[in-house]
CSV table of C-alpha atoms and ligand atoms in Angstrom, one decimal:
chain,number,residue,atom,x,y,z
A,1,MET,CA,-1.4,-1.0,0.6
A,2,ASN,CA,-5.1,-0.7,0.6
A,3,PHE,CA,-7.2,-3.8,0.4
A,4,ASP,CA,-10.6,-2.0,0.5
A,5,LEU,CA,-12.7,-2.0,-2.6
A,6,THR,CA,-13.3,1.4,-4.1
A,7,PRO,CA,-16.8,2.9,-3.8
A,8,GLU,CA,-17.4,2.0,-7.5
A,9,GLN,CA,-16.2,-1.6,-7.0
A,10,GLN,CA,-18.5,-1.9,-4.0
A,11,LEU,CA,-21.4,-0.4,-6.0
A,12,THR,CA,-20.9,-3.0,-8.7
A,13,ARG,CA,-20.8,-5.8,-6.2
A,14,ASP,CA,-24.0,-4.7,-4.5
A,15,ALA,CA,-25.9,-4.0,-7.8
A,16,VAL,CA,-24.9,-7.4,-9.4
A,17,ARG,CA,-25.5,-9.3,-6.2
A,18,ASP,CA,-28.9,-7.8,-5.9
A,19,PHE,CA,-29.8,-8.5,-9.5
A,20,ALA,CA,-28.3,-12.1,-9.3
A,21,ASN,CA,-30.3,-12.9,-6.2
A,22,ARG,CA,-33.6,-11.6,-7.8
A,23,GLU,CA,-33.2,-12.7,-11.4
A,24,ILE,CA,-30.5,-15.4,-11.8
A,25,ALA,CA,-30.5,-17.6,-8.7
A,26,PRO,CA,-34.2,-18.5,-8.9
A,27,LYS,CA,-33.8,-19.8,-12.4
A,28,ALA,CA,-30.5,-21.7,-11.8
A,29,ARG,CA,-32.1,-25.1,-11.2
A,30,HIS,CA,-34.4,-24.8,-14.2
A,31,VAL,CA,-31.5,-23.8,-16.4
A,32,ASP,CA,-29.5,-26.9,-15.2
A,33,GLU,CA,-32.4,-29.3,-15.5
A,34,THR,CA,-33.6,-28.2,-19.0
A,35,GLY,CA,-30.4,-27.0,-20.5
A,36,GLU,CA,-32.3,-23.9,-21.7
A,37,PHE,CA,-30.0,-21.0,-22.5
A,38,PRO,CA,-31.1,-18.0,-20.2
A,39,LEU,CA,-31.5,-15.5,-23.1
A,40,GLU,CA,-34.0,-13.3,-21.2
A,41,THR,CA,-31.5,-12.9,-18.3
A,42,PHE,CA,-28.9,-11.6,-20.8
A,43,HIS,CA,-31.4,-9.0,-22.1
A,44,LYS,CA,-31.9,-7.8,-18.5
A,45,MET,CA,-28.1,-7.8,-17.9
A,46,GLY,CA,-27.8,-5.7,-21.0
A,47,ALA,CA,-30.3,-3.2,-19.7
A,48,LEU,CA,-28.3,-3.0,-16.5
A,49,GLY,CA,-25.1,-2.2,-18.3
A,50,LEU,CA,-23.4,-5.5,-17.4
A,51,MET,CA,-22.8,-6.9,-20.9
A,52,GLY,CA,-20.3,-4.1,-21.6
A,53,LEU,CA,-19.0,-3.6,-18.1
A,54,PRO,CA,-15.2,-3.2,-18.9
A,55,PHE,CA,-15.5,-1.6,-22.4
A,56,PRO,CA,-15.1,2.1,-23.2
A,57,GLU,CA,-18.2,4.3,-22.8
A,58,GLU,CA,-17.4,5.5,-26.4
A,59,TYR,CA,-18.5,2.0,-27.6
A,60,GLY,CA,-21.5,1.5,-25.3
A,61,GLY,CA,-19.6,0.1,-22.3
A,62,ALA,CA,-19.4,1.1,-18.7
A,63,ALA,CA,-15.6,1.6,-18.5
A,64,ALA,CA,-15.4,-0.4,-15.3
A,65,ASP,CA,-12.0,-1.7,-14.1
A,66,SER,CA,-11.0,-5.3,-14.2
A,67,VAL,CA,-11.5,-5.7,-10.4
A,68,SER,CA,-15.2,-4.7,-10.8
A,69,THR,CA,-15.6,-7.0,-13.8
A,70,ALA,CA,-14.2,-9.9,-11.8
A,71,ILE,CA,-16.6,-9.1,-9.0
A,72,ALA,CA,-19.5,-9.1,-11.4
A,73,ILE,CA,-18.6,-12.5,-12.8
A,74,GLU,CA,-18.1,-13.8,-9.2
A,75,GLU,CA,-21.6,-12.6,-8.2
A,76,VAL,CA,-23.2,-14.1,-11.3
A,77,ALA,CA,-21.5,-17.4,-10.7
A,78,ARG,CA,-22.6,-17.4,-7.1
A,79,ALA,CA,-26.1,-17.5,-8.4
A,80,CYS,CA,-25.8,-19.7,-11.5
A,81,GLY,CA,-22.7,-21.4,-13.1
A,82,SER,CA,-24.3,-21.7,-16.6
A,83,THR,CA,-25.1,-18.0,-16.8
A,84,ALA,CA,-21.7,-17.1,-15.5
A,85,LEU,CA,-19.8,-19.1,-18.1
A,86,ALA,CA,-21.9,-17.6,-20.9
A,87,TYR,CA,-21.3,-14.1,-19.4
A,88,ALA,CA,-17.5,-14.6,-18.9
A,89,ALA,CA,-17.2,-15.9,-22.4
A,90,HIS,CA,-19.1,-12.9,-23.8
A,91,ILE,CA,-17.0,-10.4,-21.9
A,92,GLY,CA,-13.5,-12.0,-21.7
A,93,LEU,CA,-13.3,-14.0,-24.9
A,94,GLY,CA,-15.9,-12.8,-27.5
A,95,SER,CA,-15.8,-9.0,-26.9
A,96,ALA,CA,-12.4,-8.3,-25.3
A,97,PRO,CA,-10.4,-9.2,-28.5
A,98,ILE,CA,-12.2,-6.4,-30.4
A,99,ALA,CA,-11.6,-3.9,-27.6
A,100,LEU,CA,-7.9,-4.9,-27.5
A,101,PHE,CA,-7.1,-5.2,-31.2
A,102,GLY,CA,-10.1,-3.9,-33.3
A,103,SER,CA,-10.3,-0.9,-35.5
A,104,HIS,CA,-12.7,1.9,-34.8
A,105,ALA,CA,-15.1,0.5,-37.5
A,106,GLN,CA,-14.9,-3.0,-36.0
A,107,LYS,CA,-15.7,-1.6,-32.6
A,108,GLU,CA,-18.6,0.4,-33.9
A,109,ARG,CA,-20.0,-2.6,-35.8
A,110,PHE,CA,-19.4,-5.5,-33.4
A,111,LEU,CA,-18.2,-4.3,-29.9
A,112,ARG,CA,-21.0,-1.7,-29.5
A,113,PRO,CA,-24.0,-4.1,-29.9
A,114,ALA,CA,-22.2,-6.6,-27.7
A,115,ALA,CA,-21.5,-4.0,-25.0
A,116,GLU,CA,-25.0,-2.7,-25.1
A,117,GLY,CA,-26.4,-6.3,-24.7
A,118,LYS,CA,-28.0,-6.4,-28.1
A,119,THR,CA,-25.7,-9.3,-29.2
A,120,ILE,CA,-23.8,-12.1,-27.4
A,121,ALA,CA,-20.2,-12.8,-28.4
A,122,ALA,CA,-18.2,-16.0,-28.8
A,123,PHE,CA,-14.5,-17.0,-29.2
A,124,ALA,CA,-13.7,-19.9,-31.4
A,125,LEU,CA,-10.1,-21.2,-30.8
A,126,THR,CA,-10.4,-24.9,-29.8
A,127,GLU,CA,-10.6,-27.5,-32.6
A,128,PRO,CA,-11.5,-31.2,-32.3
A,129,HIS,CA,-7.9,-32.2,-32.4
A,130,ALA,CA,-6.3,-29.0,-30.9
A,131,GLY,CA,-7.2,-27.8,-27.5
A,132,SER,CA,-4.2,-27.1,-25.2
A,133,ASP,CA,-2.1,-27.2,-28.4
A,134,ALA,CA,-4.0,-24.4,-30.0
A,135,GLY,CA,-1.0,-23.6,-32.3
A,136,ALA,CA,-2.0,-26.8,-34.2
A,137,THR,CA,-5.1,-25.0,-35.6
A,138,ARG,CA,-6.2,-26.5,-38.9
A,139,THR,CA,-9.0,-24.1,-39.8
A,140,THR,CA,-7.9,-22.0,-42.8
A,141,ALA,CA,-8.8,-18.5,-44.0
A,142,ARG,CA,-7.8,-17.9,-47.6
A,143,LEU,CA,-7.9,-14.4,-49.2
A,144,ALA,CA,-9.9,-14.5,-52.4
A,145,GLY,CA,-10.2,-11.0,-53.9
A,146,ASP,CA,-11.5,-8.8,-51.1
A,147,GLN,CA,-12.9,-11.6,-49.0
A,148,TRP,CA,-11.6,-14.2,-46.6
A,149,VAL,CA,-12.9,-17.7,-47.3
A,150,ILE,CA,-12.9,-19.8,-44.1
A,151,ASN,CA,-13.0,-23.6,-43.9
A,152,GLY,CA,-12.6,-26.0,-41.0
A,153,ALA,CA,-14.2,-26.8,-37.6
A,154,LYS,CA,-14.1,-25.7,-34.1
A,155,MET,CA,-15.1,-27.5,-30.9
A,156,TRP,CA,-16.6,-26.5,-27.5
A,157,ILE,CA,-17.4,-22.9,-28.5
A,158,THR,CA,-19.4,-21.2,-25.7
A,159,ASN,CA,-22.3,-19.0,-26.9
A,160,ALA,CA,-21.7,-20.0,-30.6
A,161,PRO,CA,-25.2,-20.7,-31.7
A,162,VAL,CA,-26.6,-17.5,-30.2
A,163,ALA,CA,-23.6,-15.3,-31.0
A,164,GLY,CA,-23.9,-12.0,-33.0
A,165,HIS,CA,-20.3,-12.5,-33.9
A,166,LEU,CA,-17.5,-15.1,-33.3
A,167,ILE,CA,-13.8,-14.3,-33.1
A,168,VAL,CA,-12.3,-17.2,-35.1
A,169,THR,CA,-8.7,-18.2,-35.2
A,170,ALA,CA,-7.5,-19.6,-38.6
A,171,VAL,CA,-4.3,-20.3,-40.5
A,172,THR,CA,-3.8,-17.4,-42.9
A,173,ASN,CA,0.0,-17.8,-43.6
A,174,PRO,CA,0.4,-21.6,-44.1
A,175,ASP,CA,4.2,-21.3,-44.7
A,176,GLU,CA,5.0,-19.7,-41.4
A,177,LYS,CA,5.4,-21.2,-37.9
A,178,HIS,CA,2.7,-19.2,-36.1
A,179,ALA,CA,0.6,-18.5,-39.2
A,180,ILE,CA,-2.6,-17.8,-37.3
A,181,SER,CA,-4.8,-14.8,-37.6
A,182,ALA,CA,-8.0,-13.8,-35.8
A,183,LEU,CA,-11.1,-12.9,-37.8
A,184,ILE,CA,-14.6,-11.6,-36.9
A,185,VAL,CA,-17.3,-13.8,-38.3
A,186,PRO,CA,-20.9,-12.4,-38.1
A,187,GLY,CA,-23.3,-14.9,-36.6
A,188,GLY,CA,-25.6,-15.4,-39.6
A,189,SER,CA,-22.9,-15.9,-42.2
A,190,ALA,CA,-23.6,-18.3,-45.0
A,191,GLY,CA,-21.7,-21.6,-44.7
A,192,LEU,CA,-21.6,-21.3,-40.9
A,193,SER,CA,-23.3,-24.1,-38.9
A,194,PHE,CA,-23.3,-25.5,-35.4
A,195,GLY,CA,-23.2,-28.9,-33.8
A,196,LYS,CA,-25.8,-30.1,-31.3
A,197,HIS,CA,-26.1,-28.7,-27.8
A,198,GLU,CA,-23.4,-30.9,-26.2
A,199,PRO,CA,-24.8,-32.8,-23.2
A,200,LYS,CA,-22.4,-32.0,-20.4
A,201,MET,CA,-21.7,-33.0,-16.8
A,202,GLY,CA,-22.5,-29.4,-15.6
A,203,LEU,CA,-23.0,-25.9,-16.9
A,204,ARG,CA,-25.8,-27.4,-18.9
A,205,GLY,CA,-27.6,-24.1,-19.7
A,206,SER,CA,-24.5,-22.7,-21.4
A,207,LEU,CA,-24.3,-23.6,-25.1
A,208,SER,CA,-20.8,-24.9,-26.0
A,209,THR,CA,-21.0,-26.5,-29.4
A,210,ALA,CA,-19.0,-27.5,-32.5
A,211,VAL,CA,-18.8,-24.9,-35.2
A,212,MET,CA,-18.4,-25.8,-38.9
A,213,PHE,CA,-17.1,-23.4,-41.6
A,214,ASP,CA,-17.9,-24.4,-45.2
A,215,ASP,CA,-16.6,-21.7,-47.5
A,216,VAL,CA,-17.7,-19.0,-45.1
A,217,ARG,CA,-17.0,-15.6,-46.8
A,218,ILE,CA,-16.3,-12.5,-44.8
A,219,PRO,CA,-15.0,-9.1,-46.0
A,220,HIS,CA,-11.2,-8.7,-45.8
A,221,ASP,CA,-11.6,-5.9,-43.2
A,222,HIS,CA,-13.0,-8.4,-40.7
A,223,LEU,CA,-9.4,-9.4,-40.0
A,224,LEU,CA,-8.7,-8.5,-36.4
A,225,GLY,CA,-5.4,-6.6,-35.9
A,226,THR,CA,-2.4,-7.7,-37.9
A,227,ARG,CA,-2.3,-10.8,-40.2
A,228,GLY,CA,-0.3,-13.6,-38.6
A,229,ARG,CA,-0.5,-12.2,-35.0
A,230,GLY,CA,-3.5,-14.4,-34.0
A,231,PHE,CA,-1.3,-16.6,-31.8
A,232,ILE,CA,0.1,-13.7,-29.7
A,233,GLN,CA,-3.4,-12.1,-29.6
A,234,PHE,CA,-5.1,-15.2,-28.2
A,235,LEU,CA,-2.4,-15.6,-25.5
A,236,LYS,CA,-3.3,-12.1,-24.4
A,237,VAL,CA,-7.0,-12.7,-24.5
A,238,LEU,CA,-6.6,-15.9,-22.5
A,239,ASP,CA,-4.7,-14.0,-19.8
A,240,GLY,CA,-7.8,-11.8,-19.3
A,241,GLY,CA,-10.1,-14.8,-19.6
A,242,ARG,CA,-8.3,-16.6,-16.8
A,243,ILE,CA,-9.2,-13.8,-14.4
A,244,GLY,CA,-12.8,-14.4,-15.4
A,245,ILE,CA,-12.6,-18.2,-14.8
A,246,ALA,CA,-10.9,-17.6,-11.4
A,247,ALA,CA,-13.8,-15.2,-10.5
A,248,MET,CA,-16.3,-17.9,-11.6
A,249,ALA,CA,-14.6,-20.5,-9.5
A,250,ILE,CA,-14.7,-18.2,-6.4
A,251,GLY,CA,-18.4,-17.4,-7.0
A,252,LEU,CA,-19.4,-21.0,-7.2
A,253,ALA,CA,-17.2,-21.9,-4.2
A,254,GLN,CA,-18.7,-19.1,-2.2
A,255,ALA,CA,-22.2,-20.4,-3.0
A,256,ALA,CA,-21.2,-23.9,-1.8
A,257,PHE,CA,-19.6,-22.4,1.3
A,258,ASP,CA,-22.7,-20.4,2.2
A,259,VAL,CA,-24.9,-23.5,2.1
A,260,ALA,CA,-22.4,-25.6,4.1
A,261,SER,CA,-21.6,-23.0,6.9
A,262,THR,CA,-25.4,-22.4,7.4
A,263,TYR,CA,-26.1,-26.1,7.6
A,264,ALA,CA,-23.3,-26.7,10.0
A,265,LYS,CA,-25.0,-24.4,12.5
A,266,GLU,CA,-28.5,-25.8,12.0
A,267,ARG,CA,-28.1,-29.5,11.7
A,268,SER,CA,-27.7,-31.5,15.0
A,269,ALA,CA,-26.2,-34.9,15.6
A,270,PHE,CA,-25.7,-36.7,18.9
A,271,GLY,CA,-27.2,-33.7,20.7
A,272,LYS,CA,-25.2,-30.8,19.3
A,273,PRO,CA,-24.8,-28.8,16.1
A,274,ILE,CA,-22.5,-30.7,13.7
A,275,GLY,CA,-20.4,-27.4,13.5
A,276,ALA,CA,-19.4,-28.1,17.1
A,277,TYR,CA,-17.5,-31.2,15.9
A,278,GLU,CA,-13.9,-30.4,15.1
A,279,SER,CA,-13.9,-32.3,11.9
A,280,ILE,CA,-16.8,-30.3,10.5
A,281,SER,CA,-15.4,-26.9,11.8
A,282,ASN,CA,-12.0,-27.8,10.4
A,283,MET,CA,-13.6,-28.3,7.0
A,284,ILE,CA,-15.4,-25.0,7.2
A,285,ALA,CA,-12.2,-23.3,8.2
A,286,ASP,CA,-10.3,-24.8,5.3
A,287,MET,CA,-13.0,-23.7,2.9
A,288,ALA,CA,-12.9,-20.2,4.2
A,289,LEU,CA,-9.1,-20.2,4.0
A,290,GLY,CA,-9.2,-21.4,0.3
A,291,LEU,CA,-11.8,-18.8,-0.6
A,292,HIS,CA,-9.9,-16.0,1.1
A,293,ALA,CA,-6.6,-16.9,-0.6
A,294,ALA,CA,-8.1,-17.4,-4.0
A,295,ARG,CA,-10.0,-14.1,-3.8
A,296,LEU,CA,-6.8,-12.2,-2.8
A,297,MET,CA,-5.0,-13.7,-5.8
A,298,LEU,CA,-7.8,-12.9,-8.1
A,299,TYR,CA,-8.2,-9.3,-7.1
A,300,GLN,CA,-4.4,-8.8,-7.2
A,301,ALA,CA,-4.2,-10.2,-10.8
A,302,ALA,CA,-7.1,-7.9,-11.8
A,303,TRP,CA,-5.5,-4.9,-10.0
A,304,LEU,CA,-2.2,-5.5,-11.8
A,305,ARG,CA,-4.1,-5.5,-15.1
A,306,ASP,CA,-5.8,-2.2,-14.1
A,307,ALA,CA,-2.4,-0.7,-13.3
A,308,ASN,CA,-1.2,-1.7,-16.9
A,309,ARG,CA,1.4,-3.9,-15.3
A,310,PRO,CA,2.3,-7.5,-16.4
A,311,TYR,CA,-0.3,-9.9,-15.0
A,312,SER,CA,0.0,-13.1,-17.1
A,313,ARG,CA,1.7,-15.1,-14.4
A,314,GLU,CA,-0.7,-13.8,-11.6
A,315,ALA,CA,-3.8,-14.5,-13.8
A,316,ALA,CA,-2.5,-18.1,-14.4
A,317,MET,CA,-1.8,-18.5,-10.7
A,318,ALA,CA,-5.2,-17.2,-9.7
A,319,LYS,CA,-7.1,-19.3,-12.2
A,320,LEU,CA,-5.1,-22.5,-11.3
A,321,TYR,CA,-5.5,-22.0,-7.5
A,322,ALA,CA,-9.1,-20.8,-7.5
A,323,SER,CA,-10.3,-23.7,-9.8
A,324,GLU,CA,-8.5,-26.3,-7.8
A,325,VAL,CA,-9.4,-25.0,-4.3
A,326,GLY,CA,-12.9,-24.3,-5.6
A,327,GLU,CA,-13.4,-27.9,-6.5
A,328,ARG,CA,-12.2,-29.0,-3.1
A,329,ILE,CA,-14.6,-26.5,-1.4
A,330,CYS,CA,-17.6,-27.9,-3.3
A,331,ARG,CA,-16.6,-31.4,-2.5
A,332,ASP,CA,-16.2,-30.6,1.2
A,333,ALA,CA,-19.5,-28.7,1.2
A,334,ILE,CA,-21.3,-31.9,0.1
A,335,GLN,CA,-19.5,-33.8,2.9
A,336,VAL,CA,-20.7,-31.3,5.5
A,337,LEU,CA,-24.3,-31.9,4.4
A,338,GLY,CA,-24.0,-35.7,4.3
A,339,GLY,CA,-26.8,-37.4,2.4
A,340,TYR,CA,-28.5,-34.0,1.7
A,341,GLY,CA,-25.4,-32.8,0.0
A,342,TYR,CA,-25.7,-35.6,-2.5
A,343,SER,CA,-29.4,-34.9,-3.0
A,344,GLN,CA,-30.9,-32.5,-5.6
A,345,GLU,CA,-32.9,-30.9,-2.7
A,346,PHE,CA,-29.8,-28.7,-2.2
A,347,PRO,CA,-27.9,-27.0,-4.9
A,348,LEU,CA,-24.5,-28.4,-4.0
A,349,GLU,CA,-24.5,-31.3,-6.5
A,350,ARG,CA,-25.2,-28.8,-9.3
A,351,ILE,CA,-22.5,-26.4,-8.1
A,352,TYR,CA,-20.0,-29.3,-7.8
A,353,ARG,CA,-20.7,-30.4,-11.4
A,354,ASP,CA,-20.5,-26.8,-12.7
A,355,GLN,CA,-17.2,-26.2,-10.9
A,356,ARG,CA,-15.6,-29.3,-12.4
A,357,LEU,CA,-15.0,-27.5,-15.8
A,358,LEU,CA,-12.9,-24.8,-14.3
A,359,THR,CA,-9.6,-26.8,-14.1
A,360,ILE,CA,-10.1,-27.6,-17.8
A,361,GLY,CA,-11.4,-24.6,-19.7
A,362,GLU,CA,-9.1,-21.6,-20.6
A,363,GLY,CA,-5.9,-23.6,-19.8
A,364,THR,CA,-6.0,-26.9,-18.0
A,365,SER,CA,-4.3,-27.1,-14.6
A,366,GLU,CA,-1.4,-29.0,-16.3
A,367,ILE,CA,-0.9,-26.3,-18.9
A,368,LEU,CA,-1.2,-23.5,-16.3
A,369,ARG,CA,1.6,-25.1,-14.3
A,370,VAL,CA,3.7,-25.1,-17.6
A,371,VAL,CA,2.9,-21.4,-18.1
A,372,ILE,CA,3.8,-20.5,-14.5
A,373,GLY,CA,6.9,-22.6,-14.6
A,374,ARG,CA,8.0,-20.8,-17.8
A,375,HIS,CA,7.4,-17.4,-16.2
A,376,ILE,CA,9.8,-18.5,-13.4
A,377,LEU,CA,12.4,-20.6,-15.1
A,378,GLY,CA,12.2,-19.4,-18.7
A,379,ASP,CA,11.4,-21.5,-21.7
A,380,PHE,CA,13.8,-24.5,-22.1
A,381,VAL,CA,12.1,-25.7,-25.2
A,382,GLY,CA,14.7,-26.1,-27.9
A,383,LYS,CA,17.6,-25.0,-25.7
B,401,LIG,C1,-17.8,-26.4,-21.4
B,401,LIG,C2,-16.7,-26.0,-22.2
B,401,LIG,C3,-16.6,-24.7,-22.7
B,401,LIG,C4,-15.6,-24.3,-23.6
B,401,LIG,N1,-15.6,-23.0,-24.2
B,401,LIG,C5,-14.7,-22.7,-25.1
B,401,LIG,C6,-14.8,-21.5,-25.9
B,401,LIG,O1,-15.7,-20.7,-25.7
B,401,LIG,N2,-13.8,-21.3,-26.9
B,401,LIG,C7,-12.8,-22.2,-27.1
B,401,LIG,O2,-12.0,-21.9,-28.0
B,401,LIG,N3,-12.7,-23.3,-26.3
B,401,LIG,C8,-13.6,-23.6,-25.4
B,401,LIG,N4,-13.5,-24.8,-24.6
B,401,LIG,C9,-12.3,-25.7,-24.9
B,401,LIG,C10,-11.3,-25.7,-23.7
B,401,LIG,O3,-10.6,-24.5,-23.7
B,401,LIG,C11,-10.4,-27.0,-24.0
B,401,LIG,O4,-11.2,-28.1,-23.7
B,401,LIG,C12,-9.2,-27.0,-23.1
B,401,LIG,O5,-8.3,-26.0,-23.5
B,401,LIG,C13,-8.5,-28.3,-23.2
B,401,LIG,O6,-8.3,-28.8,-24.5
B,401,LIG,P1,-8.7,-30.3,-24.9
B,401,LIG,O7,-10.1,-30.5,-24.3
B,401,LIG,O8,-8.5,-30.4,-26.3
B,401,LIG,O9,-7.8,-31.2,-24.0
B,401,LIG,P2,-6.3,-31.6,-24.5
B,401,LIG,O10,-5.5,-30.4,-24.9
B,401,LIG,O11,-6.4,-32.8,-25.5
B,401,LIG,O12,-5.7,-32.2,-23.1
B,401,LIG,C14,-6.0,-33.5,-22.6
B,401,LIG,C15,-5.2,-33.7,-21.3
B,401,LIG,O13,-3.8,-33.6,-21.7
B,401,LIG,C16,-3.1,-32.6,-20.9
B,401,LIG,N5,-2.0,-32.0,-21.7
B,401,LIG,C17,-2.1,-31.5,-22.9
B,401,LIG,N6,-0.9,-31.0,-23.3
B,401,LIG,C18,-0.1,-31.1,-22.2
B,401,LIG,C19,1.2,-30.6,-21.9
B,401,LIG,N7,2.0,-30.0,-22.8
B,401,LIG,N8,1.7,-30.9,-20.7
B,401,LIG,C20,1.0,-31.5,-19.8
B,401,LIG,N9,-0.3,-32.0,-20.0
B,401,LIG,C21,-0.8,-31.7,-21.2
B,401,LIG,C22,-4.2,-31.7,-20.5
B,401,LIG,O14,-3.9,-30.9,-19.4
B,401,LIG,C23,-5.4,-32.6,-20.3
B,401,LIG,O15,-5.3,-33.2,-19.0
B,401,LIG,C24,-14.5,-25.2,-23.8
B,401,LIG,C25,-14.5,-26.5,-23.2
B,401,LIG,C26,-15.6,-26.9,-22.5
B,401,LIG,C27,-15.6,-28.3,-21.9
């Protein structure tokens, strides 16, 4: 076994960390306070080749492996959660389905500009009444001549209002059980509209809005892959997306850990640094333990993916563990700082609010336990 990062992976980490420290971290507080989408940052990330990191060079990407991509998301999250969510959604949800299932023409038209950072991508699966139970999708796409006509509504779609294209799941075969297909909807399509910028607990600079489809017409060749395979496709997309969310959880937790461990050495109480008290050093040790375990799980899941081996269970485990331990690390980091942890003078309250989404998005903790249980025990449903 070799636990060292490859020279390319180290290079990615150093380059993204440097960029994130210079360009992303200084704006994180402003992005949170104003809810402004950091569009300029994404232009700069495009120029650096980050927007197409894992995609083939043939389509404008950098052909980096999944471990490097996870490291890039981790480093962006360490600097700003809102930017990281938009980035992870662009890579893992909005662009990856085209790389996985798209035709050459679809890759040229939609993946290339996304990979080159000219457009931002979104993935519209969740509906107002169907989140975990995404098979209950009600949005429909009906074939009329050589066009699909889409009607329905989606909810919580990250990047939707700024997206160059959206991957949209819709019922195309109403008489079958899993009658869902995935379609590529260009951002400016007539009949496409967006809800308001949802006020959220955290990740306030990422845009996650409702999306409405009112007779949205797209050419028939915007169907992604095979008709009726949308359900299987999005399960595969979510496996990859979970690696991204685990990376985000680790980046945010690392940022909280950095603040807390520095503070524990600098702050004195009763004549000695608070880090000299066992209850504080135990918290710091537990935080380091959680981070280390989560990172090993994340890199192993990404490594399995790079080796073209099954990684669905490991991605679910990494996402579940990293998001839960990450939340605890952020909570404990606030505890280490006492009153200052609760204050906006330090970034911990923002990081804690940002981290809170991660046990919910791309599979709640409850659903991930179901997924992992099924991997181990098999599917008892209907037996
Ligand atoms: C900021 C943000 C960004 C998002 N971005 C996107 C995006 O880009 N694209 C997209 O498609 N979606 C996105 N989502 C949606 C997200 O993936 C869903 O919120 C999530 O899957 C949960 O669905 P739900 O909110 O409908 O909760 P529900 O599915 O209604 O779940 C409610 C509760 O019931 C539990 N539950 C449900 N079913 C079961 C079960 N079988 N067993 C045990 N417990 C169960 C859940 O774990 C949860 O605790 C985003 C959400 C947020 C908040």
